[in-house]
């Protein structure tokens, strides 16, 4: 992050937290927003419920921005063999339909509204390479 290059006033505003998104951590509570950028696909599917609770039930920021690869777009990558994930550590990759289904259920369960956005150049059939859900707390 090169925090040492920042002016002192700016550096004071940055706080790094080393922890896990699988367990409740009170240090994550009270923030205006959370960004889970290219994170969820690295979690084992049985651990998703714990992640959901930590982020949406316990930390419960007013806004959550979550991005994940769009599996529909993988066919556009010429060097990616069919059926393979983009990164060897990915546990899964969701299609647009799967992501929207999961995100909508999570939003409903924890009192959020969610809107979906595409990131990157959109293909008519495959969509964009990355998909984003922006969750807003409605409770």
Short mmCIF file of C-alpha atoms in Angstrom, two decimals:
data_model
loop_
_atom_site.label_atom_id
_atom_site.label_comp_id
_atom_site.label_asym_id
_atom_site.label_seq_id
_atom_site.Cartn_x
_atom_site.Cartn_y
_atom_site.Cartn_z
CA UNK A 1 0.00 0.00 0.00
CA UNK A 2 3.01 2.29 0.41
CA UNK A 3 1.41 4.10 3.33
CA UNK A 4 4.76 5.66 4.18
CA UNK A 5 4.43 7.77 1.03
CA UNK A 6 1.15 9.32 2.14
CA UNK A 7 0.96 12.59 4.04
CA UNK A 8 0.61 11.90 7.75
CA UNK A 9 -3.03 13.05 7.91
CA UNK A 10 -4.01 10.64 5.13
CA UNK A 11 -1.98 7.74 6.53
CA UNK A 12 -3.75 8.15 9.89
CA UNK A 13 -7.07 7.40 8.18
CA UNK A 14 -5.92 3.97 6.95
CA UNK A 15 -6.20 1.02 9.29
CA UNK A 16 -5.28 -2.47 8.15
CA UNK A 17 -7.11 -5.32 9.83
CA UNK A 18 -5.82 -8.87 9.58
CA UNK A 19 -8.58 -11.36 10.25
CA UNK A 20 -11.04 -13.80 8.79
CA UNK A 21 -14.40 -13.31 7.12
CA UNK A 22 -15.54 -16.64 8.54
CA UNK A 23 -15.81 -15.51 12.17
CA UNK A 24 -17.51 -12.56 13.82
CA UNK A 25 -15.00 -9.79 14.44
CA UNK A 26 -16.18 -6.64 16.19
CA UNK A 27 -13.38 -4.68 14.48
CA UNK A 28 -15.40 -4.96 11.26
CA UNK A 29 -18.48 -3.29 12.74
CA UNK A 30 -19.38 0.38 12.35
CA UNK A 31 -17.99 1.08 8.88
CA UNK A 32 -19.97 2.97 6.23
CA UNK A 33 -19.22 0.41 3.54
CA UNK A 34 -17.52 -2.88 2.82
CA UNK A 35 -15.90 -4.01 -0.41
CA UNK A 36 -15.49 -7.72 -1.10
CA UNK A 37 -13.67 -7.50 -4.42
CA UNK A 38 -12.97 -10.87 -6.03
CA UNK A 39 -13.23 -12.64 -2.66
CA UNK A 40 -16.32 -14.85 -2.60
CA UNK A 41 -15.12 -17.27 -5.30
CA UNK A 42 -12.14 -18.20 -3.10
CA UNK A 43 -14.41 -19.53 -0.34
CA UNK A 44 -15.44 -23.14 -0.09
CA UNK A 45 -19.20 -23.33 -0.78
CA UNK A 46 -20.00 -24.75 2.69
CA UNK A 47 -18.38 -21.62 4.19
CA UNK A 48 -20.59 -19.15 2.30
CA UNK A 49 -23.21 -19.07 5.06
CA UNK A 50 -20.58 -18.00 7.61
CA UNK A 51 -19.30 -15.30 5.24
CA UNK A 52 -22.84 -14.03 4.69
CA UNK A 53 -23.50 -13.76 8.43
CA UNK A 54 -20.19 -12.06 9.22
CA UNK A 55 -20.63 -9.45 6.50
CA UNK A 56 -24.37 -8.85 6.35
CA UNK A 57 -25.59 -9.75 9.85
CA UNK A 58 -22.72 -8.81 12.16
CA UNK A 59 -20.65 -6.12 10.37
CA UNK A 60 -23.81 -4.92 8.57
CA UNK A 61 -22.45 -1.83 6.84
CA UNK A 62 -25.03 0.34 5.08
CA UNK A 63 -23.40 -0.47 1.73
CA UNK A 64 -21.64 -3.60 0.49
CA UNK A 65 -19.94 -3.81 -2.90
CA UNK A 66 -19.21 -7.37 -3.98
CA UNK A 67 -17.58 -8.45 -7.24
CA UNK A 68 -16.94 -11.90 -8.67
CA UNK A 69 -16.05 -13.37 -12.07
CA UNK A 70 -18.85 -14.06 -14.53
CA UNK A 71 -18.51 -17.71 -15.54
CA UNK A 72 -20.60 -17.05 -18.65
CA UNK A 73 -17.72 -14.92 -19.96
CA UNK A 74 -15.08 -17.64 -19.54
CA UNK A 75 -15.77 -18.94 -23.06
CA UNK A 76 -14.41 -15.62 -24.36
CA UNK A 77 -10.95 -16.28 -22.89
CA UNK A 78 -9.09 -18.12 -25.64
CA UNK A 79 -6.40 -19.44 -23.29
CA UNK A 80 -8.84 -20.77 -20.69
CA UNK A 81 -9.75 -24.42 -21.31
CA UNK A 82 -13.47 -25.20 -21.22
CA UNK A 83 -14.70 -26.03 -17.74
CA UNK A 84 -11.68 -24.50 -16.00
CA UNK A 85 -11.76 -21.61 -13.55
CA UNK A 86 -9.81 -18.40 -14.12
CA UNK A 87 -7.60 -18.96 -11.09
CA UNK A 88 -6.49 -22.24 -9.50
CA UNK A 89 -7.66 -21.05 -6.06
CA UNK A 90 -11.24 -20.40 -7.19
CA UNK A 91 -13.61 -22.85 -5.53
CA UNK A 92 -16.45 -21.95 -7.92
CA UNK A 93 -17.43 -19.31 -10.43
CA UNK A 94 -21.03 -18.19 -10.83
CA UNK A 95 -22.97 -17.48 -13.98
CA UNK A 96 -24.87 -14.20 -13.97
CA UNK A 97 -28.06 -16.05 -13.10
CA UNK A 98 -26.42 -17.95 -10.22
CA UNK A 99 -24.84 -14.80 -8.80
CA UNK A 100 -28.05 -12.82 -9.00
CA UNK A 101 -29.99 -15.66 -7.37
CA UNK A 102 -27.49 -15.94 -4.49
CA UNK A 103 -27.20 -12.17 -4.00
CA UNK A 104 -30.96 -11.64 -4.07
CA UNK A 105 -31.49 -14.33 -1.43
CA UNK A 106 -28.75 -12.86 0.77
CA UNK A 107 -30.20 -9.37 0.39
CA UNK A 108 -33.67 -10.56 1.36
CA UNK A 109 -32.43 -12.57 4.32
CA UNK A 110 -30.42 -9.72 5.85
CA UNK A 111 -32.51 -6.65 4.99
CA UNK A 112 -30.68 -5.31 1.96
CA UNK A 113 -31.67 -4.30 -1.54
CA UNK A 114 -29.22 -5.27 -4.29
CA UNK A 115 -28.60 -3.92 -7.76
CA UNK A 116 -26.39 -5.57 -10.34
CA UNK A 117 -23.79 -3.99 -12.58
CA UNK A 118 -21.45 -5.30 -15.26
CA UNK A 119 -17.73 -4.56 -15.13
CA UNK A 120 -15.72 -4.60 -18.34
CA UNK A 121 -16.66 -4.90 -22.00
CA UNK A 122 -20.01 -6.61 -22.43
CA UNK A 123 -20.56 -9.42 -24.91
CA UNK A 124 -24.10 -9.77 -26.23
CA UNK A 125 -24.40 -13.39 -25.08
CA UNK A 126 -21.78 -13.79 -22.35
CA UNK A 127 -22.15 -10.47 -20.56
CA UNK A 128 -19.14 -8.76 -18.96
CA UNK A 129 -16.06 -10.47 -17.49
CA UNK A 130 -16.91 -9.38 -13.95
CA UNK A 131 -20.21 -8.94 -12.17
CA UNK A 132 -20.96 -6.68 -9.24
CA UNK A 133 -23.68 -6.51 -6.65
CA UNK A 134 -24.19 -3.28 -4.72
CA UNK A 135 -26.13 -4.01 -1.55
CA UNK A 136 -27.90 -1.21 0.35
CA UNK A 137 -29.28 -1.77 3.83
CA UNK A 138 -33.01 -1.04 3.88
CA UNK A 139 -33.69 -1.74 7.57
#
